[in-house]
CSV table of C-alpha atoms and ligand atoms in Angstrom, one decimal:
chain,number,residue,atom,x,y,z
G,1,MET,CA,-0.1,-0.1,-0.1
G,2,ASN,CA,1.6,3.5,-1.1
G,3,GLU,CA,1.8,6.2,1.4
G,4,LEU,CA,-1.5,8.0,0.0
G,5,ASP,CA,-3.6,4.9,0.1
G,6,ALA,CA,-2.4,4.5,3.8
G,7,LEU,CA,-3.4,8.2,4.4
G,8,VAL,CA,-6.7,7.7,3.0
G,9,ASP,CA,-7.2,4.5,5.1
G,10,SER,CA,-6.3,6.4,8.2
G,11,ALA,CA,-8.7,9.3,7.5
G,12,ARG,CA,-11.3,6.8,7.0
G,13,GLN,CA,-10.8,5.0,10.2
G,14,GLY,CA,-10.4,8.4,11.9
G,15,PHE,CA,-13.8,9.4,10.7
G,16,GLU,CA,-15.5,6.3,11.3
G,17,GLN,CA,-14.2,6.2,14.9
G,18,ALA,CA,-15.7,10.0,15.4
G,19,ALA,CA,-19.0,9.4,17.4
G,20,THR,CA,-20.3,13.0,17.4
G,21,PRO,CA,-20.2,15.7,14.7
G,22,ALA,CA,-17.8,17.7,17.0
G,23,ASP,CA,-15.4,14.6,16.8
G,24,LEU,CA,-15.8,14.3,13.4
G,25,GLU,CA,-14.5,17.9,12.9
G,26,ASN,CA,-11.5,17.3,15.0
G,27,ALA,CA,-10.8,14.3,12.9
G,28,LYS,CA,-11.1,16.3,9.8
G,29,ALA,CA,-8.7,19.0,10.8
G,30,VAL,CA,-6.1,16.3,11.2
G,31,PHE,CA,-6.6,15.5,7.3
G,32,LEU,CA,-7.9,18.4,5.9
G,33,GLY,CA,-7.3,21.4,8.0
G,34,LYS,CA,-4.7,24.3,7.3
G,35,SER,CA,-2.0,22.3,8.7
G,36,GLY,CA,-3.4,19.0,8.0
G,37,ARG,CA,-1.8,16.2,6.3
G,38,ILE,CA,-3.0,16.8,2.9
G,39,THR,CA,-2.1,20.5,3.2
G,40,GLU,CA,1.6,19.6,4.3
G,41,LEU,CA,1.8,17.2,1.2
G,42,MET,CA,0.6,20.0,-1.0
G,43,LYS,CA,3.3,22.4,0.3
G,44,GLY,CA,5.6,19.6,-0.6
G,45,LEU,CA,4.9,20.1,-4.3
G,46,ALA,CA,6.8,23.4,-4.2
G,47,SER,CA,10.3,21.8,-4.2
G,48,LEU,CA,9.2,19.7,-7.5
G,49,SER,CA,9.5,20.2,-11.2
G,50,ILE,CA,6.7,21.1,-13.3
G,51,ASP,CA,6.1,17.5,-14.6
G,52,GLU,CA,6.5,16.0,-11.2
G,53,LYS,CA,4.3,18.4,-9.7
G,54,LYS,CA,1.4,17.6,-12.3
G,55,ALA,CA,1.7,13.9,-11.7
G,56,ARG,CA,2.1,14.2,-7.7
G,57,GLY,CA,-0.6,16.6,-7.5
G,58,ALA,CA,-3.2,14.7,-9.2
G,59,VAL,CA,-2.2,11.6,-6.8
G,60,ILE,CA,-2.6,14.0,-3.9
G,61,ASN,CA,-6.0,15.5,-5.2
G,62,GLN,CA,-7.3,12.0,-5.7
G,63,ALA,CA,-6.3,11.0,-2.1
G,64,LYS,CA,-8.0,14.4,-1.0
G,65,GLN,CA,-11.1,13.6,-2.7
G,66,ALA,CA,-11.3,10.1,-1.5
G,67,ILE,CA,-10.8,11.6,2.2
G,68,GLU,CA,-13.6,14.2,1.6
G,69,ALA,CA,-15.9,11.6,0.6
G,70,ALA,CA,-15.3,9.6,3.4
G,71,LEU,CA,-15.8,12.5,5.8
G,72,ASN,CA,-19.2,13.5,3.7
G,73,ALA,CA,-20.3,10.0,4.2
G,74,ARG,CA,-19.7,9.9,7.8
G,75,ARG,CA,-21.3,13.2,8.3
G,76,GLN,CA,-24.5,11.8,6.7
G,77,ALA,CA,-24.3,8.5,8.8
G,78,LEU,CA,-23.7,10.6,11.9
G,79,ALA,CA,-26.8,12.7,11.1
G,80,ASP,CA,-28.8,9.9,9.9
G,81,ALA,CA,-28.2,8.2,13.3
G,82,GLU,CA,-29.2,11.5,15.0
G,83,LEU,CA,-32.5,12.0,13.4
G,84,ASP,CA,-33.2,7.9,14.1
G,85,ALA,CA,-32.3,8.5,17.6
G,86,GLN,CA,-34.8,11.5,17.7
G,87,LEU,CA,-37.5,9.9,15.8
G,88,LYS,CA,-37.4,7.0,18.3
G,89,ALA,CA,-37.4,9.3,21.5
G,90,GLU,CA,-40.3,11.2,20.0
G,91,ALA,CA,-42.2,8.3,18.7
G,92,LEU,CA,-45.8,8.1,19.4
G,93,ASP,CA,-46.7,4.5,19.9
G,94,VAL,CA,-50.4,4.5,18.6
G,95,SER,CA,-50.7,0.8,19.8
G,96,LEU,CA,-50.4,1.9,23.4
G,97,PRO,CA,-53.7,1.7,25.4
G,98,GLY,CA,-54.5,5.5,26.5
G,99,ARG,CA,-54.3,6.6,30.0
G,100,GLN,CA,-57.7,6.1,31.9
G,101,ALA,CA,-59.3,9.6,32.8
G,102,GLY,CA,-59.1,9.8,36.5
G,103,GLN,CA,-62.7,9.0,38.0
G,104,GLY,CA,-64.0,11.4,40.3
G,105,GLY,CA,-66.2,10.5,43.2
G,106,LEU,CA,-68.9,12.2,45.4
G,107,HIS,CA,-67.8,14.2,48.5
G,108,PRO,CA,-68.5,12.3,51.6
G,109,VAL,CA,-70.8,14.9,52.9
G,110,SER,CA,-72.8,14.7,49.5
G,111,LEU,CA,-72.9,10.9,50.1
G,112,THR,CA,-74.6,11.6,53.3
G,113,LEU,CA,-76.9,14.2,51.8
G,114,GLU,CA,-77.8,11.6,49.0
G,115,ARG,CA,-78.5,9.1,51.9
G,116,ILE,CA,-80.6,11.6,54.0
G,117,GLU,CA,-82.7,12.4,50.9
G,118,GLY,CA,-83.3,8.9,50.0
G,119,ILE,CA,-84.4,7.8,53.4
G,120,PHE,CA,-86.7,10.7,53.9
G,121,GLY,CA,-87.9,10.3,50.2
G,122,SER,CA,-89.0,7.0,51.3
G,123,MET,CA,-91.0,8.2,54.2
G,124,GLY,CA,-92.7,10.7,51.8
G,125,PHE,CA,-90.8,13.8,52.3
G,126,ASP,CA,-90.0,16.4,49.5
G,127,VAL,CA,-86.6,17.9,49.0
G,128,ALA,CA,-86.4,21.7,49.0
G,129,GLN,CA,-83.5,24.0,48.3
G,130,GLY,CA,-83.3,27.8,49.4
G,131,PRO,CA,-81.0,30.6,49.3
G,132,GLU,CA,-77.8,30.7,51.2
G,133,ILE,CA,-77.9,34.7,51.5
G,134,GLU,CA,-81.3,35.2,53.5
G,135,SER,CA,-83.0,38.1,54.9
G,136,ASP,CA,-83.3,38.7,58.6
G,137,TRP,CA,-87.1,38.1,58.4
G,138,PHE,CA,-86.7,34.4,57.1
G,139,ASN,CA,-83.7,33.7,59.1
G,140,PHE,CA,-84.8,35.2,62.7
G,141,THR,CA,-87.8,37.2,62.8
G,142,ALA,CA,-90.3,34.5,61.1
G,143,LEU,CA,-89.1,31.8,63.2
G,144,ASN,CA,-90.2,33.6,66.4
G,145,THR,CA,-86.9,35.4,67.0
G,146,PRO,CA,-87.5,39.1,67.0
G,147,GLU,CA,-84.9,41.9,67.0
G,148,ASP,CA,-83.2,42.0,70.4
G,149,HIS,CA,-84.3,38.4,71.1
G,150,PRO,CA,-81.6,36.9,73.4
G,151,ALA,CA,-81.5,33.8,71.2
G,152,ARG,CA,-80.0,35.7,68.3
G,153,SER,CA,-76.7,35.8,70.1
G,154,MET,CA,-76.9,32.0,69.9
G,155,HIS,CA,-75.8,32.5,66.3
G,156,ASP,CA,-72.8,34.3,65.2
G,157,THR,CA,-74.0,35.6,62.1
G,158,PHE,CA,-72.2,36.6,59.0
G,159,TYR,CA,-74.0,39.9,57.7
G,160,VAL,CA,-73.8,41.1,54.1
G,161,GLU,CA,-74.9,43.8,52.0
G,162,GLY,CA,-78.5,44.4,51.2
G,163,GLY,CA,-81.7,44.4,53.5
G,164,SER,CA,-82.2,47.4,55.9
G,165,ALA,CA,-80.0,48.9,58.4
G,166,LYS,CA,-82.2,47.7,61.3
G,167,ALA,CA,-82.4,44.1,59.5
G,168,PRO,CA,-79.4,43.5,57.1
G,169,ASN,CA,-79.0,40.4,54.8
G,170,LEU,CA,-77.1,37.7,56.1
G,171,LEU,CA,-75.7,34.2,55.2
G,172,ARG,CA,-78.2,31.8,56.8
G,173,THR,CA,-77.1,30.5,60.1
G,174,HIS,CA,-79.3,27.3,59.8
G,175,THR,CA,-81.9,25.7,57.3
G,176,SER,CA,-84.8,26.7,59.6
G,177,PRO,CA,-85.9,29.7,57.2
G,178,MET,CA,-86.5,27.1,54.5
G,179,GLN,CA,-89.6,26.1,57.1
G,180,ILE,CA,-91.2,29.3,56.2
G,181,ARG,CA,-90.4,29.6,52.7
G,182,HIS,CA,-91.6,26.1,51.9
G,183,ALA,CA,-94.5,26.3,53.9
G,184,VAL,CA,-95.7,29.6,52.5
G,185,GLN,CA,-95.3,28.2,49.1
G,186,HIS,CA,-97.2,24.9,49.9
G,187,VAL,CA,-99.9,27.2,51.7
G,188,ASN,CA,-100.0,29.5,48.4
G,189,SER,CA,-100.7,26.4,46.2
G,190,HIS,CA,-103.4,25.1,48.2
G,191,ARG,CA,-105.3,28.7,48.6
G,192,ALA,CA,-108.4,27.6,47.2
G,193,LEU,CA,-108.7,24.3,49.2
G,194,LEU,CA,-107.9,26.4,52.4
G,195,ASP,CA,-110.4,29.4,51.4
G,196,ALA,CA,-113.0,26.7,50.9
G,197,GLY,CA,-112.4,25.8,54.7
G,198,GLU,CA,-111.0,22.2,53.6
G,199,THR,CA,-107.8,20.9,55.2
G,200,MET,CA,-104.6,21.1,52.8
G,201,PRO,CA,-102.5,18.0,52.2
G,202,GLU,CA,-99.7,17.7,54.8
G,203,ILE,CA,-96.2,19.6,54.6
G,204,ARG,CA,-93.6,16.9,54.7
G,205,VAL,CA,-90.2,18.4,53.3
G,206,ILE,CA,-86.7,18.3,54.3
G,207,ALA,CA,-84.1,21.1,53.2
G,208,PRO,CA,-80.6,20.3,53.0
G,209,GLY,CA,-77.8,22.9,52.3
G,210,ARG,CA,-75.1,25.0,53.4
G,211,THR,CA,-75.3,27.2,56.4
G,212,TYR,CA,-72.8,29.7,58.0
G,213,ARG,CA,-71.7,30.8,61.2
G,214,VAL,CA,-68.5,32.6,62.8
G,215,ASP,CA,-67.0,29.7,64.1
G,216,SER,CA,-63.8,27.6,63.4
G,217,ASP,CA,-62.2,24.6,65.0
G,218,ALA,CA,-62.0,20.9,65.1
G,219,THR,CA,-65.7,20.4,65.2
G,220,HIS,CA,-67.0,23.8,63.7
G,221,SER,CA,-66.2,25.3,60.4
G,222,PRO,CA,-67.6,28.8,59.3
G,223,MET,CA,-69.5,26.9,56.4
G,224,PHE,CA,-71.2,23.6,57.4
G,225,HIS,CA,-74.3,21.7,56.5
G,226,GLN,CA,-77.5,21.3,57.8
G,227,CYS,CA,-80.8,19.3,56.9
G,228,GLU,CA,-84.0,20.7,57.8
G,229,GLY,CA,-87.1,18.7,58.5
G,230,LEU,CA,-90.5,19.6,58.7
G,231,TRP,CA,-93.9,17.9,59.0
G,232,ILE,CA,-97.2,19.8,59.5
G,233,GLY,CA,-100.6,18.4,59.3
G,234,ALA,CA,-103.9,18.6,61.1
G,235,ASN,CA,-102.9,15.7,63.5
G,236,VAL,CA,-99.2,15.4,63.6
G,237,SER,CA,-97.6,14.7,67.0
G,238,PHE,CA,-94.5,14.7,69.0
G,239,LYS,CA,-94.7,10.8,68.6
G,240,ASP,CA,-94.5,11.0,64.9
G,241,LEU,CA,-91.4,13.0,65.3
G,242,LYS,CA,-89.7,10.2,67.5
G,243,VAL,CA,-90.7,7.4,65.0
G,244,VAL,CA,-89.6,9.1,62.1
G,245,PHE,CA,-86.4,10.2,63.5
G,246,THR,CA,-85.6,6.7,65.3
G,247,ASP,CA,-86.4,5.1,61.7
G,248,PHE,CA,-84.0,7.6,60.0
G,249,CYS,CA,-81.1,6.9,62.5
G,250,ARG,CA,-81.2,3.3,62.3
G,251,THR,CA,-81.6,3.3,58.5
G,252,PHE,CA,-78.8,5.9,58.2
G,253,PHE,CA,-76.2,4.1,60.4
G,254,GLU,CA,-77.9,0.6,59.2
G,255,SER,CA,-78.0,-0.5,62.7
G,256,ASP,CA,-81.1,-1.2,65.1
G,257,ASP,CA,-78.6,-1.4,67.9
G,258,LEU,CA,-79.0,2.2,68.4
G,259,VAL,CA,-81.1,4.1,71.0
G,260,LEU,CA,-82.4,7.8,70.9
G,261,ARG,CA,-82.8,10.3,73.6
G,262,PHE,CA,-84.9,13.5,73.5
G,263,ARG,CA,-83.2,15.9,75.7
G,264,PRO,CA,-85.1,19.3,76.8
G,265,SER,CA,-83.8,22.0,75.0
G,266,PHE,CA,-84.9,25.6,73.8
G,267,PHE,CA,-85.4,27.2,70.4
G,268,PRO,CA,-87.5,30.1,69.6
G,269,PHE,CA,-89.3,28.3,67.0
G,270,THR,CA,-90.3,25.2,68.8
G,271,GLU,CA,-92.2,24.5,71.9
G,272,PRO,CA,-91.4,22.0,73.5
G,273,SER,CA,-87.9,21.8,72.1
G,274,ALA,CA,-85.5,18.8,72.4
G,275,GLU,CA,-82.0,17.9,71.2
G,276,ILE,CA,-81.6,14.6,69.7
G,277,ASP,CA,-79.2,12.4,71.1
G,278,ILE,CA,-78.2,8.8,69.8
G,279,GLN,CA,-76.2,6.2,71.5
G,280,PHE,CA,-74.7,3.1,69.7
G,281,GLN,CA,-75.0,0.0,72.0
G,282,SER,CA,-72.1,-1.6,70.2
G,283,GLY,CA,-69.3,-0.7,67.9
G,284,PRO,CA,-66.3,1.7,68.5
G,285,LEU,CA,-68.8,4.6,69.5
G,286,ALA,CA,-70.9,2.3,71.8
G,287,GLY,CA,-72.1,3.9,75.2
G,288,ARG,CA,-71.7,7.6,74.5
G,289,TRP,CA,-74.6,9.9,73.8
G,290,LEU,CA,-73.9,11.8,70.5
G,291,GLU,CA,-75.8,14.9,69.7
G,292,VAL,CA,-77.3,14.9,66.2
G,293,ALA,CA,-80.2,17.2,65.9
G,294,GLY,CA,-82.3,19.8,67.5
G,295,SER,CA,-86.2,19.5,67.0
G,296,GLY,CA,-89.5,20.4,68.3
G,297,GLN,CA,-93.0,21.0,67.9
G,298,VAL,CA,-93.3,24.0,65.7
G,299,HIS,CA,-94.1,27.3,67.8
G,300,PRO,CA,-97.8,28.8,67.3
G,301,ASN,CA,-96.3,32.0,65.9
G,302,VAL,CA,-94.3,30.1,63.4
G,303,VAL,CA,-97.5,28.2,62.1
G,304,ARG,CA,-99.0,31.6,61.9
G,305,ASN,CA,-96.1,33.1,59.7
G,306,MET,CA,-96.5,30.0,57.5
G,307,GLY,CA,-100.2,31.3,56.9
G,308,LEU,CA,-101.5,28.7,58.9
G,309,ASP,CA,-104.2,28.7,61.8
G,310,PRO,CA,-102.2,27.1,64.7
G,311,GLU,CA,-105.6,25.9,66.2
G,312,LYS,CA,-106.1,23.8,63.0
G,313,TYR,CA,-102.4,22.8,62.0
G,314,ILE,CA,-99.6,21.4,64.4
G,315,GLY,CA,-96.4,19.7,63.6
G,316,PHE,CA,-92.5,19.4,64.1
G,317,ALA,CA,-89.4,20.4,62.9
G,318,PHE,CA,-85.9,19.2,63.1
G,319,GLY,CA,-82.4,20.2,62.1
G,320,MET,CA,-79.4,17.9,61.9
G,321,GLY,CA,-76.0,18.3,60.8
G,322,PRO,CA,-74.9,15.9,58.0
G,323,ASP,CA,-71.4,16.8,58.7
G,324,ARG,CA,-71.7,15.3,62.0
G,325,LEU,CA,-73.4,12.3,60.7
G,326,THR,CA,-70.6,11.8,58.2
G,327,MET,CA,-68.1,12.0,60.7
G,328,LEU,CA,-69.9,9.2,62.8
G,329,ARG,CA,-70.6,7.0,59.9
G,330,TYR,CA,-67.1,7.0,58.9
G,331,GLY,CA,-65.2,7.6,61.9
G,332,VAL,CA,-63.8,11.0,60.9
G,333,ASN,CA,-62.4,12.9,63.8
G,334,ASP,CA,-61.7,16.4,62.4
G,335,LEU,CA,-64.7,18.4,60.5
G,336,ARG,CA,-61.9,20.5,58.7
G,337,LEU,CA,-60.8,17.4,56.7
G,338,PHE,CA,-64.0,17.6,54.9
G,339,PHE,CA,-63.1,21.3,53.5
G,340,ASP,CA,-59.7,21.0,52.9
G,341,GLY,CA,-59.9,19.7,49.3
G,342,ASP,CA,-57.0,17.1,50.1
G,343,ILE,CA,-57.5,14.3,47.5
G,344,ARG,CA,-55.7,11.6,49.7
G,345,PHE,CA,-58.6,12.3,52.2
G,346,LEU,CA,-61.4,12.4,49.7
G,347,SER,CA,-60.5,9.5,47.2
G,348,GLN,CA,-61.0,7.0,50.2
G,349,PHE,CA,-64.8,7.9,50.0
G,350,GLN,CA,-65.0,6.8,46.3
O,1,LIG,N1,-82.2,25.5,63.7
O,1,LIG,C1,-81.9,25.0,64.8
O,1,LIG,C2,-80.1,25.0,64.8
O,1,LIG,O1,-79.4,25.3,64.0
O,1,LIG,C3,-81.8,23.5,64.8
O,1,LIG,C4,-83.5,23.2,64.8
O,1,LIG,C5,-84.2,23.1,63.7
O,1,LIG,C6,-84.0,23.0,66.1
O,1,LIG,C7,-85.6,22.7,63.6
O,1,LIG,C8,-85.5,22.9,66.1
O,1,LIG,C9,-86.2,22.7,64.9
O,1,LIG,O2,-79.6,24.9,65.9
């Protein structure tokens, strides 16, 4: 092998070994650069005769072209490899099964509200919804709690814009205003019957929803839930309340091993009034009295504000805490967990 063939060979090898375009440019400089091997050979021509120059120059040129060809081939190969790698990296595998969209679930308190609606629905109760921004009249006055009534201080109320200076609008502190709203609507829709001196169909309704009080700790949240219940008719008694609420609790907690206690209490809109406590006879909560609702026979003044004659219509109301019921049902010990929006907590209820 002559000297030039050997040079071409070593250039090919050098290019072949270059793994990156930068390596290749370095290898190129060794052979084709300003002080590269080919340039050196060209410089050597200066000392030759014209004929010798021609012959030797032609051979050097051939070698140079062979080296350039090898260089270009390697450049192309490296570029192809890079493109290949890129295509592979960015490839979209259309045969891969798609990612499943994450499945959401109902909030535990929503699950409880659905349960409550289902159980009371099966006992013939309608479900009513009402506004969370409420007037002083529906939240307090119509519920036998006039201005300056000390019972108003039982509720730490959020007041909002609107209403009058003496009776500003507020965020409802309980769902009880729905007693009035729903009853008035019911009475109006049976106006003709009532005017004819006949008895209207009973009011049997629950009103679940959000309520607000200035209060915040492990068992109180400024926003919480209540569910109101109201049953008004010509002959509805406290006994009915006991039966209905006992039935509800046993169905809700899926346990007959559960007793209720009606503990005398005070609410301006019921008389007599009672707190309803429950006690499990077995299980982790056994033996403790747990308060779940306020209740009572609807006060004659409230019946009057519904547009009904308290001599003819009587009934009971209750207000329970779905948040509390959810905590008891699932064994949750901090109410705030329900409203933190932590997916690790919430996904356990799916
Ligand atoms: N509204 C009362 C409360 O928030 C509960 C209640 C409702 C009591 C209906 C009696 C009758 O504490």
